[in-house]
Amino acid sequence: MANATEISNNRNQDRRQDIPFFCPFHLGIKTGRRIGERRAVDRGEPVYVDCYAGHLMLCTIAILFLSIGDAFFTLNLLAHGGEELNWFMAILIEDSVEKFVVFKLALTSMALILLVVHHNVQLIGGMRVRHLKYMVLIGYSVLIGYELYLLELAATY
């Protein structure tokens, strides 16, 4: 049987380990319960969680749907005589419309996965990656509004 001094020494050990890049919890192989920082001393450090907040998933899904809308409206604008200003996407559109849509959605999805996984990482000052996601959502919303305005202009001519 262990004596009291051995037990107290075990309690002082720091058993935390670094999280591997491809963690089974991030890949969905294992499910966990961690939703935020566990200790006050961890504040300001990148924290990876097992369960993501509903508003974070709603923002992600909204960005994905806005990206789909952007692809649709871009193709409509091109059909009305518009021009794609992004040279990389212009090359994809010239090659194949399907390739453009698939590549655009794949890039957006991969970026969103990285932003969701690292949503608690602090960038500059108090700004975290999750704030960057909300800025992307606002930017996409403004872009969709602008594309709708351009489609309305194109319909009048």
PDB file of C-alpha atoms in Angstrom:
ATOM      1  CA  MET A   1       0.000   0.000   0.000  1.00  0.00           C
ATOM      2  CA  ALA A   2       1.257   3.473  -0.860  1.00  0.00           C
ATOM      3  CA  ASN A   3       2.053   5.868   1.926  1.00  0.00           C
ATOM      4  CA  ALA A   4       0.851   9.477   2.139  1.00  0.00           C
ATOM      5  CA  THR A   5       4.091  11.058   0.845  1.00  0.00           C
ATOM      6  CA  GLU A   6       3.985   9.029  -2.412  1.00  0.00           C
ATOM      7  CA  ILE A   7       0.389  10.058  -3.053  1.00  0.00           C
ATOM      8  CA  SER A   8       1.107  13.748  -2.468  1.00  0.00           C
ATOM      9  CA  ASN A   9       4.117  13.605  -4.840  1.00  0.00           C
ATOM     10  CA  ASN A  10       1.921  12.118  -7.596  1.00  0.00           C
ATOM     11  CA  ARG A  11      -0.508  15.005  -7.279  1.00  0.00           C
ATOM     12  CA  ASN A  12       2.214  17.584  -7.949  1.00  0.00           C
ATOM     13  CA  GLN A  13       3.251  16.043 -11.265  1.00  0.00           C
ATOM     14  CA  ASP A  14       2.066  17.737 -14.436  1.00  0.00           C
ATOM     15  CA  ARG A  15       0.688  14.940 -16.624  1.00  0.00           C
ATOM     16  CA  ARG A  16      -0.453  17.134 -19.518  1.00  0.00           C
ATOM     17  CA  GLN A  17       0.964  16.316 -22.941  1.00  0.00           C
ATOM     18  CA  ASP A  18       1.070  18.173 -26.231  1.00  0.00           C
ATOM     19  CA  ILE A  19      -1.781  17.354 -28.584  1.00  0.00           C
ATOM     20  CA  PRO A  20      -0.655  15.636 -31.804  1.00  0.00           C
ATOM     21  CA  PHE A  21      -1.576  17.347 -35.071  1.00  0.00           C
ATOM     22  CA  PHE A  22      -3.787  14.448 -36.200  1.00  0.00           C
ATOM     23  CA  CYS A  23      -5.589  13.765 -32.944  1.00  0.00           C
ATOM     24  CA  PRO A  24      -8.280  11.017 -32.936  1.00  0.00           C
ATOM     25  CA  PHE A  25     -10.649  13.485 -31.259  1.00  0.00           C
ATOM     26  CA  HIS A  26     -10.238  16.036 -34.109  1.00  0.00           C
ATOM     27  CA  LEU A  27     -10.713  13.364 -36.749  1.00  0.00           C
ATOM     28  CA  GLY A  28     -13.975  12.204 -35.174  1.00  0.00           C
ATOM     29  CA  ILE A  29     -12.665   8.723 -34.347  1.00  0.00           C
ATOM     30  CA  LYS A  30     -13.117   9.368 -30.623  1.00  0.00           C
ATOM     31  CA  THR A  31     -15.675  11.654 -29.075  1.00  0.00           C
ATOM     32  CA  GLY A  32     -14.868  13.789 -26.084  1.00  0.00           C
ATOM     33  CA  ARG A  33     -16.512  16.278 -23.766  1.00  0.00           C
ATOM     34  CA  ARG A  34     -14.073  19.201 -23.744  1.00  0.00           C
ATOM     35  CA  ILE A  35     -15.766  22.431 -24.839  1.00  0.00           C
ATOM     36  CA  GLY A  36     -13.312  25.057 -23.614  1.00  0.00           C
ATOM     37  CA  GLU A  37     -10.262  25.855 -21.546  1.00  0.00           C
ATOM     38  CA  ARG A  38      -9.941  23.611 -18.510  1.00  0.00           C
ATOM     39  CA  ARG A  39      -7.587  25.683 -16.381  1.00  0.00           C
ATOM     40  CA  ALA A  40      -7.189  29.387 -15.754  1.00  0.00           C
ATOM     41  CA  VAL A  41      -3.443  29.087 -16.509  1.00  0.00           C
ATOM     42  CA  ASP A  42      -4.306  27.942 -20.058  1.00  0.00           C
ATOM     43  CA  ARG A  43      -5.943  31.278 -20.948  1.00  0.00           C
ATOM     44  CA  GLY A  44      -4.397  32.791 -24.070  1.00  0.00           C
ATOM     45  CA  GLU A  45      -2.946  29.458 -25.232  1.00  0.00           C
ATOM     46  CA  PRO A  46      -4.370  27.601 -28.243  1.00  0.00           C
ATOM     47  CA  VAL A  47      -7.078  25.303 -26.898  1.00  0.00           C
ATOM     48  CA  TYR A  48      -8.495  22.452 -28.928  1.00  0.00           C
ATOM     49  CA  VAL A  49     -11.928  21.170 -28.028  1.00  0.00           C
ATOM     50  CA  ASP A  50     -13.950  18.036 -28.638  1.00  0.00           C
ATOM     51  CA  CYS A  51     -17.392  19.620 -28.988  1.00  0.00           C
ATOM     52  CA  TYR A  52     -17.868  22.805 -30.986  1.00  0.00           C
ATOM     53  CA  ALA A  53     -20.396  25.512 -30.175  1.00  0.00           C
ATOM     54  CA  GLY A  54     -23.584  25.702 -32.202  1.00  0.00           C
ATOM     55  CA  HIS A  55     -22.944  29.287 -33.322  1.00  0.00           C
ATOM     56  CA  LEU A  56     -19.559  28.202 -34.706  1.00  0.00           C
ATOM     57  CA  MET A  57     -21.174  25.457 -36.790  1.00  0.00           C
ATOM     58  CA  LEU A  58     -23.941  27.807 -37.924  1.00  0.00           C
ATOM     59  CA  CYS A  59     -21.324  30.324 -39.090  1.00  0.00           C
ATOM     60  CA  THR A  60     -19.436  27.569 -40.933  1.00  0.00           C
ATOM     61  CA  ILE A  61     -22.536  26.264 -42.701  1.00  0.00           C
ATOM     62  CA  ALA A  62     -23.590  29.816 -43.610  1.00  0.00           C
ATOM     63  CA  ILE A  63     -20.160  30.492 -45.169  1.00  0.00           C
ATOM     64  CA  LEU A  64     -20.394  27.250 -47.140  1.00  0.00           C
ATOM     65  CA  PHE A  65     -23.862  28.130 -48.465  1.00  0.00           C
ATOM     66  CA  LEU A  66     -22.699  31.648 -49.328  1.00  0.00           C
ATOM     67  CA  SER A  67     -19.771  30.113 -51.230  1.00  0.00           C
ATOM     68  CA  ILE A  68     -22.230  27.979 -53.213  1.00  0.00           C
ATOM     69  CA  GLY A  69     -24.282  31.090 -53.904  1.00  0.00           C
ATOM     70  CA  ASP A  70     -21.148  32.962 -54.962  1.00  0.00           C
ATOM     71  CA  ALA A  71     -20.300  30.248 -57.495  1.00  0.00           C
ATOM     72  CA  PHE A  72     -23.867  30.293 -58.849  1.00  0.00           C
ATOM     73  CA  PHE A  73     -24.029  34.089 -59.115  1.00  0.00           C
ATOM     74  CA  THR A  74     -20.542  34.253 -60.658  1.00  0.00           C
ATOM     75  CA  LEU A  75     -21.627  31.868 -63.404  1.00  0.00           C
ATOM     76  CA  ASN A  76     -24.801  33.909 -63.969  1.00  0.00           C
ATOM     77  CA  LEU A  77     -22.788  37.119 -64.213  1.00  0.00           C
ATOM     78  CA  LEU A  78     -20.445  35.488 -66.706  1.00  0.00           C
ATOM     79  CA  ALA A  79     -23.453  34.408 -68.777  1.00  0.00           C
ATOM     80  CA  HIS A  80     -24.588  38.059 -68.839  1.00  0.00           C
ATOM     81  CA  GLY A  81     -21.215  39.217 -70.169  1.00  0.00           C
ATOM     82  CA  GLY A  82     -19.298  39.677 -66.919  1.00  0.00           C
ATOM     83  CA  GLU A  83     -15.633  38.883 -66.412  1.00  0.00           C
ATOM     84  CA  GLU A  84     -13.943  36.810 -63.700  1.00  0.00           C
ATOM     85  CA  LEU A  85     -11.247  38.940 -62.064  1.00  0.00           C
ATOM     86  CA  ASN A  86      -9.594  36.111 -60.129  1.00  0.00           C
ATOM     87  CA  TRP A  87      -7.107  34.732 -62.662  1.00  0.00           C
ATOM     88  CA  PHE A  88      -6.956  31.270 -61.081  1.00  0.00           C
ATOM     89  CA  MET A  89     -10.728  30.846 -61.076  1.00  0.00           C
ATOM     90  CA  ALA A  90     -10.869  32.266 -64.627  1.00  0.00           C
ATOM     91  CA  ILE A  91      -8.535  29.492 -65.792  1.00  0.00           C
ATOM     92  CA  LEU A  92     -10.748  26.890 -64.099  1.00  0.00           C
ATOM     93  CA  ILE A  93     -13.917  28.351 -65.643  1.00  0.00           C
ATOM     94  CA  GLU A  94     -12.357  28.323 -69.116  1.00  0.00           C
ATOM     95  CA  ASP A  95     -11.379  24.702 -68.624  1.00  0.00           C
ATOM     96  CA  SER A  96     -14.654  23.443 -67.143  1.00  0.00           C
ATOM     97  CA  VAL A  97     -17.524  24.892 -65.129  1.00  0.00           C
ATOM     98  CA  GLU A  98     -17.758  21.707 -63.061  1.00  0.00           C
ATOM     99  CA  LYS A  99     -14.059  21.931 -62.226  1.00  0.00           C
ATOM    100  CA  PHE A 100     -14.565  25.556 -61.125  1.00  0.00           C
ATOM    101  CA  VAL A 101     -17.452  24.707 -58.793  1.00  0.00           C
ATOM    102  CA  VAL A 102     -15.788  21.617 -57.304  1.00  0.00           C
ATOM    103  CA  PHE A 103     -12.459  23.380 -56.775  1.00  0.00           C
ATOM    104  CA  LYS A 104     -14.100  26.465 -55.244  1.00  0.00           C
ATOM    105  CA  LEU A 105     -16.165  24.410 -52.797  1.00  0.00           C
ATOM    106  CA  ALA A 106     -13.228  22.132 -51.947  1.00  0.00           C
ATOM    107  CA  LEU A 107     -10.969  25.093 -51.147  1.00  0.00           C
ATOM    108  CA  THR A 108     -13.675  26.745 -49.071  1.00  0.00           C
ATOM    109  CA  SER A 109     -14.426  23.520 -47.183  1.00  0.00           C
ATOM    110  CA  MET A 110     -10.777  22.800 -46.380  1.00  0.00           C
ATOM    111  CA  ALA A 111     -10.239  26.367 -45.168  1.00  0.00           C
ATOM    112  CA  LEU A 112     -13.349  26.158 -42.994  1.00  0.00           C
ATOM    113  CA  ILE A 113     -12.206  22.873 -41.443  1.00  0.00           C
ATOM    114  CA  LEU A 114      -8.883  24.457 -40.483  1.00  0.00           C
ATOM    115  CA  LEU A 115     -10.614  27.541 -39.103  1.00  0.00           C
ATOM    116  CA  VAL A 116     -13.022  25.451 -37.017  1.00  0.00           C
ATOM    117  CA  VAL A 117     -10.298  23.234 -35.558  1.00  0.00           C
ATOM    118  CA  HIS A 118      -8.152  26.245 -34.632  1.00  0.00           C
ATOM    119  CA  HIS A 119     -11.023  28.566 -33.638  1.00  0.00           C
ATOM    120  CA  ASN A 120      -9.548  29.327 -30.187  1.00  0.00           C
ATOM    121  CA  VAL A 121      -6.074  30.254 -31.423  1.00  0.00           C
ATOM    122  CA  GLN A 122      -5.245  33.854 -30.595  1.00  0.00           C
ATOM    123  CA  LEU A 123      -3.933  35.844 -33.573  1.00  0.00           C
ATOM    124  CA  ILE A 124      -3.253  39.464 -32.612  1.00  0.00           C
ATOM    125  CA  GLY A 125      -4.190  41.037 -29.304  1.00  0.00           C
ATOM    126  CA  GLY A 126      -7.580  39.674 -28.309  1.00  0.00           C
ATOM    127  CA  MET A 127      -8.511  38.565 -31.824  1.00  0.00           C
ATOM    128  CA  ARG A 128      -8.980  34.853 -32.248  1.00  0.00           C
ATOM    129  CA  VAL A 129      -9.511  32.716 -35.343  1.00  0.00           C
ATOM    130  CA  ARG A 130     -13.254  32.515 -34.636  1.00  0.00           C
ATOM    131  CA  HIS A 131     -13.429  36.306 -35.095  1.00  0.00           C
ATOM    132  CA  LEU A 132     -11.772  35.850 -38.473  1.00  0.00           C
ATOM    133  CA  LYS A 133     -14.557  33.413 -39.411  1.00  0.00           C
ATOM    134  CA  TYR A 134     -17.191  36.013 -38.596  1.00  0.00           C
ATOM    135  CA  MET A 135     -15.342  38.545 -40.751  1.00  0.00           C
ATOM    136  CA  VAL A 136     -15.342  36.020 -43.615  1.00  0.00           C
ATOM    137  CA  LEU A 137     -19.096  35.572 -43.123  1.00  0.00           C
ATOM    138  CA  ILE A 138     -19.655  39.334 -43.296  1.00  0.00           C
ATOM    139  CA  GLY A 139     -17.398  39.612 -46.352  1.00  0.00           C
ATOM    140  CA  TYR A 140     -19.227  36.836 -48.182  1.00  0.00           C
ATOM    141  CA  SER A 141     -22.584  38.446 -47.334  1.00  0.00           C
ATOM    142  CA  VAL A 142     -21.421  41.765 -48.779  1.00  0.00           C
ATOM    143  CA  LEU A 143     -20.083  39.961 -51.876  1.00  0.00           C
ATOM    144  CA  ILE A 144     -23.414  38.197 -52.442  1.00  0.00           C
ATOM    145  CA  GLY A 145     -25.234  41.520 -52.105  1.00  0.00           C
ATOM    146  CA  TYR A 146     -22.878  43.087 -54.649  1.00  0.00           C
ATOM    147  CA  GLU A 147     -23.362  40.186 -57.070  1.00  0.00           C
ATOM    148  CA  LEU A 148     -27.152  40.508 -56.758  1.00  0.00           C
ATOM    149  CA  TYR A 149     -26.814  44.222 -57.509  1.00  0.00           C
ATOM    150  CA  LEU A 150     -24.707  43.429 -60.591  1.00  0.00           C
ATOM    151  CA  LEU A 151     -27.256  40.849 -61.765  1.00  0.00           C
ATOM    152  CA  GLU A 152     -29.998  43.430 -61.383  1.00  0.00           C
ATOM    153  CA  LEU A 153     -27.978  45.896 -63.451  1.00  0.00           C
ATOM    154  CA  ALA A 154     -27.316  43.251 -66.093  1.00  0.00           C
ATOM    155  CA  ALA A 155     -31.020  42.420 -66.323  1.00  0.00           C
ATOM    156  CA  THR A 156     -31.928  46.048 -67.101  1.00  0.00           C
ATOM    157  CA  TYR A 157     -29.587  46.196 -70.125  1.00  0.00           C
TER     158      TYR A 157
END
